[in-house]
Short mmCIF file of C-alpha atoms in Angstrom, two decimals:
data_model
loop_
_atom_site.label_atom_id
_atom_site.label_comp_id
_atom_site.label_asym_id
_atom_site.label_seq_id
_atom_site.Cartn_x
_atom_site.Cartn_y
_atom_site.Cartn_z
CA UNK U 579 -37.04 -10.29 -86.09
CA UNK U 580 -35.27 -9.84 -82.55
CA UNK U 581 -35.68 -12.57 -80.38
CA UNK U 582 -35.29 -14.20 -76.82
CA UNK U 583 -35.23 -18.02 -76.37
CA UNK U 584 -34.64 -19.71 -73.18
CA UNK U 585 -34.70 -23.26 -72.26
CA UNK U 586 -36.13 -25.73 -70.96
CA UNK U 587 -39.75 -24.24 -70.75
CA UNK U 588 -40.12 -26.02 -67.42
CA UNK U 589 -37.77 -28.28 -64.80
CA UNK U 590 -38.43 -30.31 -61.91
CA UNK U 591 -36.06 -31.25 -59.54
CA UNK U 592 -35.28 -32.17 -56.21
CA UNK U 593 -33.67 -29.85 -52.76
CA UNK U 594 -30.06 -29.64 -53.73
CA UNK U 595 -29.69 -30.44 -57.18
CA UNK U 596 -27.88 -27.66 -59.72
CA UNK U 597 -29.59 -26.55 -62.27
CA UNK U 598 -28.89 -24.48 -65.64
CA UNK U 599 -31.47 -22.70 -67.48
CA UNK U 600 -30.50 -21.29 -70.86
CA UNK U 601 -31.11 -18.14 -72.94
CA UNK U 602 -30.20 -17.73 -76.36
CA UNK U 603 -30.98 -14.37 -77.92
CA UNK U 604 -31.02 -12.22 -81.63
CA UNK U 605 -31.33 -9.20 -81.12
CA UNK U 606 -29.69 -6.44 -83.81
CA UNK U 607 -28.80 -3.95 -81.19
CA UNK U 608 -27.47 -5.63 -77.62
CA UNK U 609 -27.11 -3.77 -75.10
CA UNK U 610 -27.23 -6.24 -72.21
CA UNK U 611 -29.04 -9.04 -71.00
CA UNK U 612 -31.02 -9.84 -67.67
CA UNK U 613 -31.99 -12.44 -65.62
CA UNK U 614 -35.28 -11.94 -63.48
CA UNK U 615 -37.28 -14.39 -61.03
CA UNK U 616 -41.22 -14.25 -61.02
CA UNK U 617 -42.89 -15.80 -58.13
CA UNK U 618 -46.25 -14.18 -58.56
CA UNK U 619 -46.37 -11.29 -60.47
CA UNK U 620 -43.55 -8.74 -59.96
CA UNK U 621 -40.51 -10.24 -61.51
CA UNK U 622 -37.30 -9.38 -59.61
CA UNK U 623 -33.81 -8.30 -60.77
CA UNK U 624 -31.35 -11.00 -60.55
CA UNK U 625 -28.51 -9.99 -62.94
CA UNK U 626 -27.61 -7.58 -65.54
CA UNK U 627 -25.04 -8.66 -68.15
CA UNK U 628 -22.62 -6.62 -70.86
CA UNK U 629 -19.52 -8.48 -70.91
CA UNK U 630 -18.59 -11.84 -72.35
CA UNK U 631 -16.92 -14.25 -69.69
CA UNK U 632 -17.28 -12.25 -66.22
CA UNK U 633 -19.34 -14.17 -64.47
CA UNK U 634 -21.99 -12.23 -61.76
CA UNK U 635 -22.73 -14.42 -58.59
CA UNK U 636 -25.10 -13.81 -56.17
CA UNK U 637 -25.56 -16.49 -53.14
CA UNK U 638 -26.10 -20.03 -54.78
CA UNK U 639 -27.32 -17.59 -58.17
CA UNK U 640 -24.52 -17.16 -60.84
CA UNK U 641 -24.46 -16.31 -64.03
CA UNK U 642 -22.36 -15.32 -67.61
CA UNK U 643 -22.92 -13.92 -71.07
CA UNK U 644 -21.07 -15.42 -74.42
CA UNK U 645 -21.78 -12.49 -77.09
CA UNK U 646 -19.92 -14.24 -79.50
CA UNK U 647 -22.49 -17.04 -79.27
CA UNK U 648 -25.20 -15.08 -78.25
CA UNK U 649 -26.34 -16.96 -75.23
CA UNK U 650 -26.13 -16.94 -71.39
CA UNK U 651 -26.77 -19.80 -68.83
CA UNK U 652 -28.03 -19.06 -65.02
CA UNK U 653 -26.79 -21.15 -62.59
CA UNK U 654 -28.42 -22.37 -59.11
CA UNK U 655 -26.23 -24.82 -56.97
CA UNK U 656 -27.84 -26.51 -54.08
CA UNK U 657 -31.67 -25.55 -54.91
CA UNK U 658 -33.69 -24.80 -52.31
CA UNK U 659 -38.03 -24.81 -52.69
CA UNK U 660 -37.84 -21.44 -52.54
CA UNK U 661 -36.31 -21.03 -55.71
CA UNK U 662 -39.24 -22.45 -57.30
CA UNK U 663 -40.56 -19.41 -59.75
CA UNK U 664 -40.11 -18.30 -63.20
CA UNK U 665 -36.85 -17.42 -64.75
CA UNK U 666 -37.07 -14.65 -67.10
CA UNK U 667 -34.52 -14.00 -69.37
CA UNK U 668 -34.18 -9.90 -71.10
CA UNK U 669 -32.22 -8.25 -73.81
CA UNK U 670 -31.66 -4.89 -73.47
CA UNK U 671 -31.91 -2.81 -76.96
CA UNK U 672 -29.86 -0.58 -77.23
CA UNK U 673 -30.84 3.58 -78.26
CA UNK U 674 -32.86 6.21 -76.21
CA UNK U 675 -35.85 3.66 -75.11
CA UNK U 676 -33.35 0.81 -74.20
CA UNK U 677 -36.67 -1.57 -74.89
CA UNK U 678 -36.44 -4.70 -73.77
CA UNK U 679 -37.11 -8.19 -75.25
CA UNK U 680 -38.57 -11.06 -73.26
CA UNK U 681 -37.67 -14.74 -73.62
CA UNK U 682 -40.50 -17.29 -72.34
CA UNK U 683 -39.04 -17.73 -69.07
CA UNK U 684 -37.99 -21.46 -67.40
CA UNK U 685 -40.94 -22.47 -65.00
CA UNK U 686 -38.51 -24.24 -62.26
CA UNK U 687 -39.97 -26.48 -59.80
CA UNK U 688 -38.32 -28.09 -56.72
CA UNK U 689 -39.52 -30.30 -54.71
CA UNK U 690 -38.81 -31.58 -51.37
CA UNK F 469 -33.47 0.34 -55.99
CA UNK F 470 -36.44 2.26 -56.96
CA UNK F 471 -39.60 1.11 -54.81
CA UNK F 472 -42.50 1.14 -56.64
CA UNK F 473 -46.38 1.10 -55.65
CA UNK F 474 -48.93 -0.15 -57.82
CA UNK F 475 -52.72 0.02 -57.28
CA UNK F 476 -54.94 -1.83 -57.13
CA UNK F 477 -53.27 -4.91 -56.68
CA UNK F 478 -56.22 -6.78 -58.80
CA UNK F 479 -59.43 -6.19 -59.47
CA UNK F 480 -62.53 -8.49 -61.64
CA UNK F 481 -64.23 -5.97 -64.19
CA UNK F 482 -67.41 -6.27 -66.36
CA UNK F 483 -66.43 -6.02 -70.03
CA UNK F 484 -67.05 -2.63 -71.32
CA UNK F 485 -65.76 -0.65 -68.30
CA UNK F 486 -62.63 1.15 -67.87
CA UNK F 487 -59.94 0.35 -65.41
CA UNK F 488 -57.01 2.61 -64.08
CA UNK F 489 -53.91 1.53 -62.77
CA UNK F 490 -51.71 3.63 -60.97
CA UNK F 491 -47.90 3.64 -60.17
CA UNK F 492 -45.64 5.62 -57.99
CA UNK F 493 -42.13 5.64 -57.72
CA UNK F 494 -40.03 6.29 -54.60
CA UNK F 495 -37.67 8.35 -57.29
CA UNK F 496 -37.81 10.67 -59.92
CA UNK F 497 -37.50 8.82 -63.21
CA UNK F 498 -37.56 9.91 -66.92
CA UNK F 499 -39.16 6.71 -68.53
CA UNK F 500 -41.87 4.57 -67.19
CA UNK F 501 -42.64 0.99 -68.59
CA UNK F 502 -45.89 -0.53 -68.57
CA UNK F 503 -45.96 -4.58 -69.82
CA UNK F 504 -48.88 -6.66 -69.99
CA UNK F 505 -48.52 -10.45 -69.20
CA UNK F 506 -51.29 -12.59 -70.45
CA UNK F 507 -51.61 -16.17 -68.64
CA UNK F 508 -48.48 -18.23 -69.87
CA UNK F 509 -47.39 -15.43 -71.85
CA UNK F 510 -44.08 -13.55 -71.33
CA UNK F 511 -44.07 -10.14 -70.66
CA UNK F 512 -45.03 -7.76 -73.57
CA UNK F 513 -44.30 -3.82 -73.46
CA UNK F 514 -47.43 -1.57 -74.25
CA UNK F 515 -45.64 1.94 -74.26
CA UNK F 516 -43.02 3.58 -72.77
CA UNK F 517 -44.06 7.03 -71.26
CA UNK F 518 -41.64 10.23 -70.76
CA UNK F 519 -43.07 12.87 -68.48
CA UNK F 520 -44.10 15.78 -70.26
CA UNK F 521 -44.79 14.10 -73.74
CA UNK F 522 -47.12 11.71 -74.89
CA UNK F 523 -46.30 7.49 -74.16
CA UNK F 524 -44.87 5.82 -77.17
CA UNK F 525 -46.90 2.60 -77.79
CA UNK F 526 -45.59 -0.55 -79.17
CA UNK F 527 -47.46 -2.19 -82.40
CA UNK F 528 -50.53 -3.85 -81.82
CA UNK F 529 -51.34 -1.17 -78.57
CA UNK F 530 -53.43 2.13 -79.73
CA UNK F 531 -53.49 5.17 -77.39
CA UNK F 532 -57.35 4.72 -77.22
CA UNK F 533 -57.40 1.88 -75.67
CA UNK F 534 -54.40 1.80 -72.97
CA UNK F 535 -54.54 5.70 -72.67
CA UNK F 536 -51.66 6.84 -70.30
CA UNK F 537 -50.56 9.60 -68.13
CA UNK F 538 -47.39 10.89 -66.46
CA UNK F 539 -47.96 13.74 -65.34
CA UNK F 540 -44.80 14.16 -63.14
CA UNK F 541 -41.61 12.36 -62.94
CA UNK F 542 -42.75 9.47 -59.95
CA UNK F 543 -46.26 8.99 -61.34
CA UNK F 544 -48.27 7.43 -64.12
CA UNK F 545 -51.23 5.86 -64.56
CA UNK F 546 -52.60 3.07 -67.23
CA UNK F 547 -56.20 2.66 -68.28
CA UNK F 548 -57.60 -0.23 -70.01
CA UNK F 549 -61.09 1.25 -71.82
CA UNK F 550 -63.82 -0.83 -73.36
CA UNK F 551 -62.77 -3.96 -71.75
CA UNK F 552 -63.37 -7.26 -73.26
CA UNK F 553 -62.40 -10.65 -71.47
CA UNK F 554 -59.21 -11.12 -73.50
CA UNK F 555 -57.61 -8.30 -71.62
CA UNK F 556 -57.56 -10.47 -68.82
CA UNK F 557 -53.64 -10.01 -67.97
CA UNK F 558 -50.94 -9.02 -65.22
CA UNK F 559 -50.02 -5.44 -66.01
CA UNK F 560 -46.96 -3.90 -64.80
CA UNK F 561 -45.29 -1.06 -64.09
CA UNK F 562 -41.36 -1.04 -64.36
CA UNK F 563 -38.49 1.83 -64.21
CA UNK F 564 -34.88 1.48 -64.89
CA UNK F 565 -32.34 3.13 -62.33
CA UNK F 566 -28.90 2.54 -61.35
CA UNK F 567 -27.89 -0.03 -57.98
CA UNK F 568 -25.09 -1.15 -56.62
CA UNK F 569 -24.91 -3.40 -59.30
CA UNK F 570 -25.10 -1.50 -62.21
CA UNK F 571 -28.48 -0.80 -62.93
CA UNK F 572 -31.87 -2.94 -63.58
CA UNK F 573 -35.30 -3.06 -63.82
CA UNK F 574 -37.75 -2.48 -60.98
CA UNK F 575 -40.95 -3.34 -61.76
CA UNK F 576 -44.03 -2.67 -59.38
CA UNK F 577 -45.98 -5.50 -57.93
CA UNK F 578 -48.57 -5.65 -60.56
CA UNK F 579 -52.40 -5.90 -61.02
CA UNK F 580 -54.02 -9.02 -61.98
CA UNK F 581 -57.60 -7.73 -64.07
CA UNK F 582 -59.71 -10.37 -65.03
CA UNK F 583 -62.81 -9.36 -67.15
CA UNK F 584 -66.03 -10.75 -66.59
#
């Protein structure tokens, strides 16, 4: 059965500190994987990823895909306590409905 | 992006009733996502629906129950019938178009139902 796992399931810190949150993924037909940030309900796009090794950056955000090993890490440098939301992490199917799969999400809290 | 507008933005129902959420899109689209997100759930797809042809739900979701329409190619609706307190969820709309970045997922801002 496909399948999305991301860890840790939740993270304190404190302002500044980096952070890492961690997907791992089996899915039979990859066609990419996402990274999205829920606050309250709407989750917004953060990243899409196809390629092994290129790594997307986006402000203090980065982010990069091993396919070989089937996992991807996301990245925040110098956290902030607005970064405090849920990290969803997607794989893409591929085919005509390009469905995708859901991890858990990382519930990331930091504090002041 | 796309911009999507979802309605109503929640709403508290008595079991039994029906409820019908409604998105719009700022663009034409071909596919429209709607997910369901139960409290400390991830996000789970319900169908996928294709203007001009019925949605295609996911196992475990029956047309009779989360009966959809999409009628043109920036519209769709969701109804949850016969509601019973478990389908207390975030429900959300989402479409896939390309950005500058490549392309992702928008989603709208969602509906939070809670049944009563």
């Amino acid at each position: 059965e496909d399948k999305v796992v991301q860890s840790p399931l939740s993270l304190v810190v404190h302002e500044g500190d980096t952070v890492t949150l961690n997907c791992s993924y089996e899915v039979t037909n990859f066609r990419s994987l996402l990274w999205y940030k829920q606050e309250k309900k709407a989750p917004t796009f953060l990243f899409m990823l196809t390629s092994s090794g290129i790594e997307k950056k986006s402000g203090r955000l980065s982010s990069i895909l091993d396919k070989k090993e089937l996992f991807s890490i996301l990245n925040i440098t110098a956290t902030q306590t607005g970064d405090s939301a849920i990290y969803l992490c997607a794989v893409e199917e591929a085919g005509n409905n390009r469905k995708l799969i859901w991890g858990l999400g990382t519930s990331l809290a930091v504090n002041p | 992006s796309a911009v999507i507008s979802q309605k109503p933005s929640r709403d508290i129902c008595q079991r039994g009733t029906s409820l019908t959420i409604q998105c719009q899109v700022d663009s034409q689209v071909t596919m429209m996502f709607w997910y369901r997100q139960q409290p400390g759930q991830s996000l789970t797809l319900i169908a996928t629906a294709n203007q001009g042809s019925e949605a295609t739900y996911e196992s475990g979701f029956v047309i009779d129950k989360f009966p959809i329409s999409r009628p043109n190619l920036t519209f769709s609706t969701l109804t949850v019938s016969n509601m019973s307190p478990e389908d207390s969820s975030i429900y959300l709309c989402s479409v896939h178009l390309f950005d500058r970045e490549g392309y992702g997922y928008t989603f709208g801002s969602g509906t939070r139902l809670t049944v009563v």
